[in-house]
Coordinates of C-alpha atoms and ligand atoms in Angstrom, one line a residue:
M1 CA 125.8 72.0 93.8
T2 CA 124.9 69.6 91.2
E3 CA 127.2 66.8 91.3
S4 CA 127.3 63.5 90.1
K5 CA 128.9 61.7 93.4
D6 CA 127.2 58.3 92.5
Q7 CA 129.2 56.9 89.6
N8 CA 126.2 55.4 88.6
R9 CA 124.1 58.3 88.0
V10 CA 124.3 60.5 84.6
V11 CA 123.6 64.2 85.1
I12 CA 120.9 65.4 82.5
F13 CA 121.6 69.2 81.4
D14 CA 119.2 70.7 79.5
T15 CA 120.1 73.5 77.5
T16 CA 116.5 73.7 74.8
L17 CA 116.4 77.5 76.5
R18 CA 119.8 78.5 75.6
D19 CA 121.4 76.5 72.6
G20 CA 118.1 75.3 71.5
E21 CA 116.9 78.8 71.3
Q22 CA 119.8 79.8 69.3
S23 CA 118.3 77.8 66.5
P24 CA 116.8 79.8 63.4
G25 CA 113.5 81.0 64.1
A26 CA 113.0 79.0 67.6
S27 CA 112.8 82.1 69.9
M28 CA 110.5 82.2 72.5
T29 CA 108.9 84.7 74.8
L30 CA 109.3 85.1 78.3
E31 CA 106.3 83.4 79.2
E32 CA 106.7 80.6 76.8
K33 CA 110.2 80.0 78.4
L34 CA 109.0 80.1 81.8
R35 CA 106.1 77.2 80.6
I36 CA 108.9 75.0 79.3
A37 CA 111.4 75.3 82.3
E38 CA 108.5 74.4 84.6
V39 CA 108.0 71.4 82.3
L40 CA 111.7 70.6 82.1
D41 CA 111.8 70.8 86.0
E42 CA 108.9 68.1 86.4
L43 CA 110.4 66.2 83.7
G44 CA 113.5 65.7 86.3
V45 CA 116.2 67.3 84.4
D46 CA 119.4 68.0 87.0
I47 CA 120.2 71.3 85.3
V48 CA 118.0 74.0 82.9
E49 CA 120.3 76.3 81.2
A50 CA 117.8 79.1 81.2
G51 CA 119.7 81.3 78.8
F52 CA 122.4 83.9 78.1
P53 CA 122.0 86.9 80.4
V54 CA 124.2 89.3 78.8
A55 CA 122.9 88.7 75.3
S56 CA 119.9 90.7 75.7
N57 CA 117.4 92.3 78.6
G58 CA 115.1 89.8 77.3
D59 CA 117.6 86.6 78.0
F60 CA 118.6 88.3 81.3
E61 CA 114.8 88.6 82.6
A62 CA 114.1 85.0 81.5
V63 CA 117.2 83.5 83.4
R64 CA 116.0 85.7 86.4
E65 CA 112.3 84.3 86.4
I66 CA 113.3 80.9 86.0
A67 CA 115.8 81.2 88.8
A68 CA 113.1 82.2 91.1
T69 CA 110.4 79.9 90.0
L70 CA 112.2 76.4 89.4
R71 CA 111.7 74.0 92.7
N72 CA 114.1 71.3 91.8
A73 CA 116.7 71.9 88.9
T74 CA 119.5 73.5 89.3
V75 CA 119.2 76.7 86.9
C76 CA 122.6 77.8 84.8
G77 CA 123.3 80.9 82.9
L78 CA 125.8 81.2 80.1
A79 CA 128.5 83.7 80.2
R80 CA 131.7 84.0 78.2
A81 CA 135.3 84.4 79.8
H82 CA 134.5 88.5 80.6
D83 CA 134.0 90.3 83.7
S84 CA 130.5 91.9 82.4
D85 CA 129.2 88.5 81.3
I86 CA 129.8 86.5 84.7
D87 CA 128.7 89.4 86.8
R88 CA 125.3 89.4 84.9
A89 CA 124.9 85.7 85.0
G90 CA 125.7 86.2 88.9
E91 CA 122.6 88.8 89.0
A92 CA 120.2 86.9 87.0
L93 CA 120.8 83.7 89.0
Q94 CA 120.6 85.9 92.5
S95 CA 117.3 84.2 93.5
A96 CA 117.7 80.6 92.2
R97 CA 117.6 77.7 95.1
R98 CA 120.5 76.2 93.2
K99 CA 122.4 78.2 90.9
R100 CA 125.3 77.3 88.4
I101 CA 127.1 79.6 86.3
H102 CA 129.0 78.2 82.7
T103 CA 131.5 79.8 81.2
F104 CA 133.4 79.1 78.4
I105 CA 136.3 80.2 75.9
S106 CA 137.4 78.5 72.7
T107 CA 140.6 76.6 72.9
S108 CA 141.0 75.1 69.2
P109 CA 143.7 76.6 67.3
L110 CA 141.2 77.9 64.6
H111 CA 139.0 79.7 66.9
M112 CA 141.6 81.2 69.1
K113 CA 143.3 82.3 65.8
Y114 CA 140.5 83.6 63.9
K115 CA 137.7 84.4 66.5
L116 CA 139.3 85.3 69.7
R117 CA 142.5 86.8 67.9
M118 CA 144.3 85.4 71.4
A119 CA 147.6 83.5 71.8
P120 CA 147.3 80.2 73.6
D121 CA 148.7 81.8 76.9
D122 CA 145.9 84.8 77.2
V123 CA 143.3 82.0 76.6
H124 CA 144.9 79.9 79.5
A125 CA 144.8 83.1 81.7
A126 CA 141.1 83.9 81.0
V127 CA 140.2 80.3 81.7
I128 CA 141.5 80.9 85.2
S129 CA 140.2 84.5 85.7
S130 CA 136.9 83.5 84.6
V131 CA 136.3 80.4 86.6
R132 CA 137.8 82.5 89.8
R133 CA 135.1 85.3 89.1
A134 CA 132.3 83.0 88.6
R135 CA 133.2 81.3 92.1
N136 CA 132.4 84.5 93.8
Y137 CA 129.0 83.9 92.8
T138 CA 128.6 80.2 93.3
D139 CA 130.2 76.8 94.3
D140 CA 128.6 75.3 91.3
V141 CA 130.8 76.6 88.1
E142 CA 131.1 74.6 84.9
W143 CA 133.8 75.3 82.3
S144 CA 133.6 74.4 78.4
P145 CA 136.4 74.6 76.0
E146 CA 134.5 75.8 73.0
D147 CA 135.4 73.5 70.0
G148 CA 137.0 71.1 72.5
S149 CA 137.0 68.1 70.1
R150 CA 139.2 69.9 67.5
S151 CA 141.8 71.4 70.4
E152 CA 145.1 70.4 70.6
H153 CA 145.3 67.5 73.3
D154 CA 148.1 69.0 75.3
F155 CA 146.8 72.5 75.6
L156 CA 143.2 71.0 76.1
C157 CA 144.5 69.2 79.0
R158 CA 146.5 72.3 80.2
C159 CA 143.2 74.4 80.4
V160 CA 141.0 71.6 81.8
E161 CA 143.8 71.2 84.9
A162 CA 143.8 75.2 85.2
A163 CA 139.8 75.4 85.1
I164 CA 139.6 72.6 87.9
D165 CA 142.3 74.1 89.9
A166 CA 140.5 77.7 89.6
G167 CA 137.3 76.1 91.2
A168 CA 135.2 74.7 88.4
T169 CA 133.2 71.6 89.6
T170 CA 132.1 70.4 86.0
V171 CA 134.4 70.4 82.7
N172 CA 132.3 70.3 79.4
I173 CA 134.0 68.9 76.5
P174 CA 131.9 70.2 73.2
D175 CA 132.1 69.1 69.8
T176 CA 130.8 72.5 68.8
V177 CA 130.7 72.0 65.0
G178 CA 129.4 67.9 65.3
Y179 CA 132.6 66.9 63.8
A180 CA 133.8 64.1 66.1
M181 CA 133.0 60.1 65.7
P182 CA 132.0 58.2 68.3
E183 CA 134.9 56.0 68.8
E184 CA 137.3 59.3 68.7
F185 CA 135.0 61.3 71.3
G186 CA 135.0 58.3 73.5
A187 CA 138.8 58.1 73.2
L188 CA 138.9 62.0 73.9
I189 CA 137.2 61.6 77.3
T190 CA 139.7 58.6 78.2
M191 CA 142.7 60.5 77.1
L192 CA 141.5 63.7 79.6
R193 CA 141.0 61.0 82.5
N194 CA 144.2 59.4 81.9
R195 CA 145.9 62.8 81.6
V196 CA 144.6 65.7 83.5
P197 CA 146.0 65.0 87.3
N198 CA 142.8 66.4 89.1
I199 CA 140.3 65.5 86.9
D200 CA 138.7 63.2 89.5
K201 CA 137.6 66.4 91.4
A202 CA 135.2 67.5 88.9
V203 CA 132.2 65.9 86.7
I204 CA 133.2 65.1 83.2
S205 CA 130.3 66.4 81.0
V206 CA 130.0 66.5 77.0
H207 CA 127.6 68.8 74.7
C208 CA 127.7 67.5 71.3
H209 CA 126.2 69.2 68.1
N210 CA 124.5 67.1 65.4
D211 CA 125.9 68.1 62.0
L212 CA 127.0 64.7 61.2
G213 CA 123.9 63.2 62.8
L214 CA 126.2 61.5 65.5
A215 CA 125.4 63.8 68.4
V216 CA 123.6 61.3 70.6
A217 CA 126.1 58.5 69.5
N218 CA 129.1 60.6 70.5
S219 CA 127.3 61.7 74.2
L220 CA 126.7 57.9 74.2
A221 CA 130.1 56.9 73.6
A222 CA 131.5 59.4 76.1
V223 CA 129.6 58.2 79.1
A224 CA 130.9 54.9 78.3
A225 CA 134.3 56.2 78.8
G226 CA 133.3 57.9 82.0
A227 CA 131.7 61.2 81.4
R228 CA 128.9 61.8 83.7
Q229 CA 127.0 64.7 82.4
V230 CA 125.4 64.9 79.4
E231 CA 124.1 68.3 77.7
C232 CA 121.2 67.9 75.3
T233 CA 117.9 69.5 74.2
I234 CA 114.3 68.5 73.9
N235 CA 113.3 67.5 70.0
G236 CA 117.4 67.9 69.5
L237 CA 116.5 71.6 68.9
G238 CA 119.7 73.8 68.4
E239 CA 121.9 75.4 65.9
R240 CA 122.4 74.2 62.5
A241 CA 121.5 70.3 62.8
G242 CA 120.8 70.8 66.4
N243 CA 122.2 69.2 69.7
A244 CA 121.9 65.8 70.8
A245 CA 118.3 64.9 71.7
L246 CA 117.5 64.7 75.4
E247 CA 114.8 62.0 74.8
E248 CA 117.2 59.7 72.8
I249 CA 119.9 59.9 75.6
V250 CA 117.5 58.9 78.4
M251 CA 115.7 56.4 76.4
G252 CA 119.1 54.7 75.2
L253 CA 120.3 54.8 78.9
K254 CA 117.0 53.2 80.1
T255 CA 116.7 50.8 77.0
R256 CA 120.4 49.6 76.9
K257 CA 121.1 49.1 80.7
D258 CA 122.9 45.7 80.0
L259 CA 125.7 48.0 78.0
L260 CA 125.2 51.3 79.9
P261 CA 124.3 50.7 83.3
Y262 CA 123.3 54.1 84.5
E263 CA 120.5 56.1 86.0
T264 CA 119.3 59.2 85.2
G265 CA 116.8 61.3 87.3
V266 CA 114.2 61.8 84.4
D267 CA 110.5 60.6 84.6
T268 CA 110.5 59.2 81.2
T269 CA 106.4 59.3 81.2
Q270 CA 106.9 63.3 80.8
I271 CA 108.8 62.9 77.6
M272 CA 106.0 63.4 75.3
R273 CA 104.6 66.3 77.0
A274 CA 107.8 68.1 76.7
S275 CA 108.2 67.5 73.3
R276 CA 104.8 68.5 72.2
L277 CA 105.3 71.8 74.0
V278 CA 108.6 72.5 72.8
S279 CA 107.5 71.7 69.4
A280 CA 104.2 74.0 69.8
V281 CA 106.3 76.8 71.1
T282 CA 109.0 76.8 68.6
G283 CA 107.1 75.9 65.6
F284 CA 109.7 73.3 64.9
V285 CA 107.5 70.4 63.9
V286 CA 108.7 66.7 64.8
Q287 CA 109.7 64.6 62.0
P288 CA 107.1 61.7 61.7
N289 CA 110.1 59.5 62.0
K290 CA 112.0 61.1 64.7
A291 CA 112.9 58.3 67.2
I292 CA 111.0 58.3 70.5
V293 CA 108.9 61.4 69.8
G294 CA 107.8 61.1 66.3
A295 CA 104.4 60.1 65.3
N296 CA 105.5 56.6 63.8
A297 CA 108.0 56.0 66.3
F298 CA 105.7 53.3 67.9
A299 CA 103.5 52.7 64.7
H300 CA 103.4 49.4 63.0
E301 CA 102.1 49.4 59.4
A302 CA 103.7 46.3 57.5
G303 CA 101.3 43.2 58.3
I304 CA 104.1 40.7 59.5
H305 CA 105.0 43.3 62.0
Q306 CA 101.5 43.5 63.3
H307 CA 100.9 40.0 63.5
G308 CA 104.2 39.4 65.3
M309 CA 103.0 42.2 68.1
L310 CA 99.9 41.1 68.7
R311 CA 101.4 37.7 69.6
H312 CA 104.1 39.6 71.7
A313 CA 104.7 43.1 71.8
Q314 CA 108.8 42.9 72.2
T315 CA 108.7 41.1 68.9
Y316 CA 109.3 44.3 67.2
E317 CA 109.1 46.9 70.2
I318 CA 112.2 47.8 72.1
M319 CA 110.4 50.4 74.5
D320 CA 107.0 50.2 76.0
P321 CA 105.4 53.4 74.5
A322 CA 103.7 54.1 77.9
D323 CA 107.3 54.6 79.0
V324 CA 107.5 57.7 77.1
G325 CA 104.3 59.0 77.9
L326 CA 102.5 57.9 74.9
T327 CA 98.6 57.1 75.7
K328 CA 96.3 55.6 73.4
S329 CA 94.4 58.3 72.0
T330 CA 91.2 58.3 74.2
L331 CA 88.1 59.5 73.7
V332 CA 87.4 63.2 75.9
M333 CA 84.0 64.4 76.8
G334 CA 81.6 66.0 74.3
K335 CA 80.0 69.2 74.6
H336 CA 78.3 68.6 77.7
S337 CA 81.3 67.8 79.6
G338 CA 81.5 70.5 82.8
R339 CA 84.6 72.5 83.7
H340 CA 85.4 70.3 86.5
A341 CA 85.6 67.0 84.3
F342 CA 88.0 69.1 82.1
R343 CA 90.2 70.2 84.6
V344 CA 90.6 66.6 85.8
K345 CA 91.2 65.7 82.1
L346 CA 94.1 68.4 82.1
K347 CA 95.4 66.9 85.2
D348 CA 95.5 63.3 83.6
L349 CA 97.2 64.8 80.8
G350 CA 99.9 66.3 83.1
L351 CA 98.6 69.6 81.4
D352 CA 98.6 72.3 84.2
V353 CA 97.4 75.9 82.9
G354 CA 96.7 78.3 85.6
E355 CA 93.2 79.3 86.7
D356 CA 93.2 82.3 84.1
A357 CA 94.2 80.2 81.3
L358 CA 91.7 77.4 82.5
D359 CA 89.0 79.8 81.6
D360 CA 90.2 80.5 78.6
T361 CA 91.2 76.9 77.4
F362 CA 87.9 75.7 78.7
R363 CA 85.8 78.2 76.5
R364 CA 88.0 77.0 73.4
F365 CA 87.1 73.5 74.2
K366 CA 83.4 74.4 74.2
D367 CA 83.9 75.9 70.9
L368 CA 85.8 72.8 69.7
A369 CA 82.9 70.4 71.0
D370 CA 80.6 72.6 68.9
K371 CA 82.3 71.9 65.5
K372 CA 84.0 68.4 66.5
K373 CA 82.1 65.4 67.3
E374 CA 84.9 63.7 68.6
I375 CA 87.5 65.3 70.8
F376 CA 90.9 63.2 71.5
D377 CA 93.7 64.0 73.9
E378 CA 96.0 65.5 71.3
D379 CA 93.0 67.8 70.5
I380 CA 93.1 69.1 74.1
V381 CA 97.1 69.2 73.9
A382 CA 97.3 71.2 70.8
L383 CA 94.5 73.5 72.3
V384 CA 96.5 74.1 75.6
D385 CA 99.4 74.8 73.5
D386 CA 97.7 77.0 71.5
T387 CA 96.3 79.1 74.3
V388 CA 99.6 79.3 76.0
V389 CA 101.3 80.1 72.7
R390 CA 99.3 83.4 72.4
S391 CA 98.3 84.2 75.6
N392 CA 100.5 87.7 75.5
D393 CA 100.2 88.3 71.7
R394 CA 100.0 92.2 71.0
I395 CA 98.0 91.4 67.7
Q396 CA 95.1 88.8 67.9
V397 CA 92.8 87.3 65.1
V398 CA 89.2 88.5 66.2
R399 CA 87.3 87.5 62.8
L400 CA 87.8 86.1 59.8
K401 CA 85.3 85.3 56.8
V402 CA 86.8 83.8 53.6
V403 CA 85.3 83.7 49.9
C404 CA 87.0 80.8 48.2
G405 CA 86.6 78.0 45.5
T406 CA 86.5 78.1 41.5
E407 CA 84.6 81.2 41.0
G408 CA 87.0 83.6 42.8
P409 CA 88.3 86.3 43.6
Q410 CA 89.5 84.6 46.9
T411 CA 88.7 87.2 49.5
A412 CA 89.4 87.3 53.0
E413 CA 87.5 89.8 55.4
L414 CA 89.7 90.0 58.5
T415 CA 89.6 91.9 62.1
L416 CA 92.7 92.3 64.1
R417 CA 92.8 93.6 67.6
V418 CA 96.1 95.4 67.8
D419 CA 97.1 96.7 71.2
G420 CA 93.2 96.1 72.3
T421 CA 92.0 98.1 69.1
D422 CA 90.2 96.5 66.4
R423 CA 91.0 96.8 62.8
T424 CA 89.2 95.5 59.6
T425 CA 89.9 95.2 56.1
T426 CA 89.1 93.0 53.1
A427 CA 91.7 92.0 50.5
T428 CA 91.8 89.5 47.7
G429 CA 94.7 87.2 46.8
D430 CA 95.7 84.2 44.5
G431 CA 93.9 81.8 46.9
P432 CA 92.4 81.9 50.1
V433 CA 95.7 81.9 52.2
D434 CA 97.3 84.5 50.1
A435 CA 94.3 86.7 50.7
I436 CA 94.5 86.2 54.6
F437 CA 98.3 87.0 54.6
R438 CA 97.8 90.1 52.5
A439 CA 94.7 91.4 54.7
I440 CA 97.4 91.0 57.8
R441 CA 99.8 93.2 55.8
E442 CA 97.1 95.8 55.5
L443 CA 96.1 95.9 58.9
F444 CA 99.7 95.8 60.2
P445 CA 102.0 96.9 57.6
H446 CA 105.5 95.2 57.4
E447 CA 108.0 93.9 55.1
V448 CA 109.0 90.1 55.9
R449 CA 109.8 87.0 53.5
L450 CA 107.4 83.9 53.9
Q451 CA 109.7 81.2 54.3
L452 CA 107.5 78.4 55.0
Y453 CA 103.9 77.5 55.2
Q454 CA 103.1 74.2 56.4
V455 CA 99.8 72.2 57.4
H456 CA 99.1 69.2 59.4
G457 CA 96.2 67.5 60.9
V458 CA 96.5 67.1 64.8
T459 CA 94.3 63.8 64.5
G460 CA 92.6 61.5 61.7
G461 CA 89.4 62.5 60.1
T462 CA 88.2 65.5 58.2
D463 CA 87.1 67.3 61.2
A464 CA 90.4 67.2 62.5
Q465 CA 92.1 70.5 63.9
A466 CA 94.7 71.6 61.5
E467 CA 98.0 72.8 62.9
V468 CA 99.6 75.3 60.8
T469 CA 103.4 76.6 61.1
V470 CA 104.6 79.7 59.4
R471 CA 108.1 81.0 59.2
L472 CA 109.0 84.3 58.8
E473 CA 112.3 86.4 58.0
E474 CA 113.0 89.9 58.5
N475 CA 116.9 91.3 58.1
G476 CA 118.3 87.7 59.0
R477 CA 116.2 87.2 61.8
T478 CA 113.6 84.0 61.5
V479 CA 110.8 83.2 63.7
N480 CA 108.1 80.4 63.6
G481 CA 104.5 81.2 64.3
Q482 CA 101.7 78.4 65.0
G483 CA 98.1 78.2 64.9
A484 CA 95.6 75.4 65.5
D485 CA 91.9 75.2 64.7
T486 CA 89.4 72.8 62.8
D487 CA 89.6 75.6 60.1
T488 CA 92.6 75.6 58.2
L489 CA 92.2 79.1 57.1
V490 CA 91.7 80.5 60.7
A491 CA 95.0 78.3 61.8
S492 CA 96.8 79.8 58.9
A493 CA 95.6 83.5 60.2
R494 CA 96.5 82.6 63.6
A495 CA 100.0 81.0 62.7
Y496 CA 100.8 84.2 60.6
V497 CA 100.0 86.5 63.4
N498 CA 101.9 84.5 66.0
A499 CA 105.1 84.7 64.0
L500 CA 104.4 88.5 63.7
N501 CA 104.1 88.9 67.5
K502 CA 107.4 86.8 67.8
L503 CA 109.1 89.0 65.3
M504 CA 108.2 92.1 67.2
V505 CA 109.6 90.6 70.4
K506 CA 112.6 89.7 68.7
R507 CA 112.9 93.5 67.4
E508 CA 112.8 94.7 71.1
K509 CA 115.2 92.2 72.1
V510 CA 117.7 93.5 69.3
V511 CA 116.9 97.0 70.6
S512 CA 117.4 96.4 74.1
A513 CA 121.0 94.6 73.4
L514 CA 122.1 97.7 71.1
S515 CA 121.1 100.1 74.1
A516 CA 122.6 97.6 76.8
Ligands
LIG601 O1 128.6 74.2 71.3 C1 129.2 75.0 72.2 O2 130.1 74.8 72.1 C2 128.5 75.5 73.0 C3 129.5 76.2 74.2 C4 128.9 77.5 74.7 C5 129.2 75.0 75.3 O3 127.1 75.9 73.0
LIG602 ZN1 126.5 74.4 71.7

C-alpha cells in the first residue's frame, strides 16, 4: 500500500497516462505508454495511474503491461462506481507488485442531477459498494468525489466518511472543472480535516485542473492545509487547460522548503527527460516560457540580468538548472564515433533504448552525422524520441524527393511502406508541404482535417534538425504526430504519417470499445 505515514512526505501521483491522455490529440500507443511509465518509475513518482481499463481493450492492455513491468511505483487503474469497471481494473492490475484501484463518482448537485441522474442517497450507497468491491482486489483503494470542489460540504463530508469506513485508504478531492481559488481550496481541505471524524485513517489527496491557471497554486494551498498526495501530469498535460504540472509542484516544494517543509520521492534531475519524452510522444510542444521545463525557463537575455548572473547565479536564478536535469548543450562525437561511445552517450543522457532500438538509433545517428557537422545532446534526444515514436508504425516514409522554389509546380515524389509493401506516387500542390500531404493521401486514401502544422528547430544553426508537429482530426477525434530531420520536408512527411498511424490506432480503440 502506498501511504504517506510520514507527515513530511507528499506522495506524487502521476496521471499523465490517464487524465493526460484524455487531452484532445494526446492519445498514445501501448509502446509509448510503456516507455513513459518506465521513465516515470525512474523519475521516482509514487503512483502511476496507467489508464481506465474498462474504457477500451487498448487501455486495458496498457494497464496490464505497465502493471507487469514497473518495479517501484504503485500502478493504479481508474474505475467508475460500477462493478464491471472495478472488476476490469482488478483484472488489469493482477500482476502488479503494488496496485491501487481508484474509483470515483460525482457528488456535486449539478453532476448528480444532470450527469448521473441519481439521488444523493443513491450516490452515497454507490460510494460504499464501489469501495468495498475494490477492496476485494487490493488493500490500496482511492476514492474520489468528482466535482468535489463544487459539492455541498455536508454531503461531501458524509461521502468521504463513508468511503473511509468502507475501506478507502486515500480520499482524493478533485477540482474537476478548475473553478477553485487557492485560499478557498485550502479551506476545503481544512474543513474536511475538521469535520470528517475518521479522516486521520486516510491520506488526503488533491487533483486540480487548470482552467483558471490555478491548478498548481490550488494543489500547493491544499498541501499547506494538510493534503499529503498531489495528482499531477508531466508538462501539465490534461483535458482542456490541463492538470497541475508535476514539475511545478515538485520544484515548488523543493525550492520553498521554508514555507512548505515537505519531501517528495522525485529525482528532480530526471524532470527534463520526462518532459521531453511526453512532448515528443504526444506532439504537445512545451511553450518556451513554461515554468521549469520551457526552453526559456533558465535563459537570461537582458544585459542587466546577465551581468548579475555572472557575479552570482542566485541574483536572478532561484533554482539550479542542473537540479531539473538541464545540462549545458555539449558537443557529441562526430561521424567517426563508434557504437560503444554512442551507447555511453545515451546512458549519460539517461536514454535507455533497448538493444533492438539501439541499432536503429545508431544508424540514424550516423546518417545525421553525415549531414550535420556538430551534433548536440538535444539532437540525440530528438533522434531517440523520433525512433521510439515511430517504431511500431504501420505506415512508414521510405523515400521523398521534392521539387520546390520559384519556378514550380512544387512536386513531391514519395514512397511509403504500408504494412510491408512499398507504394510510390508523384503529386503537385500549393507549395512543397501541400504536395507531400497530397501524395500521402493518394498512397493511403483517407479523409481528415489538418488542424495544425508547426515547425521548430531542435538547436540553433541552419543545419539544425527541424521538429514538425501535425495535428489531424477525424470525426471529432484528434491526434498529434511528430517528425524530426535536418530536412524540414522529410520531417513534415514523417510527422503527417506518424499522426495517420495514431489515427488508425484510435480507430481500432473505438471499434474494440464498441464491440466490448
Ligand atoms: O478531474 C476529475 O475529477 C478526475 C477524476 C476521475 C478524479 O479526473
Ligand atoms: Zn481530472
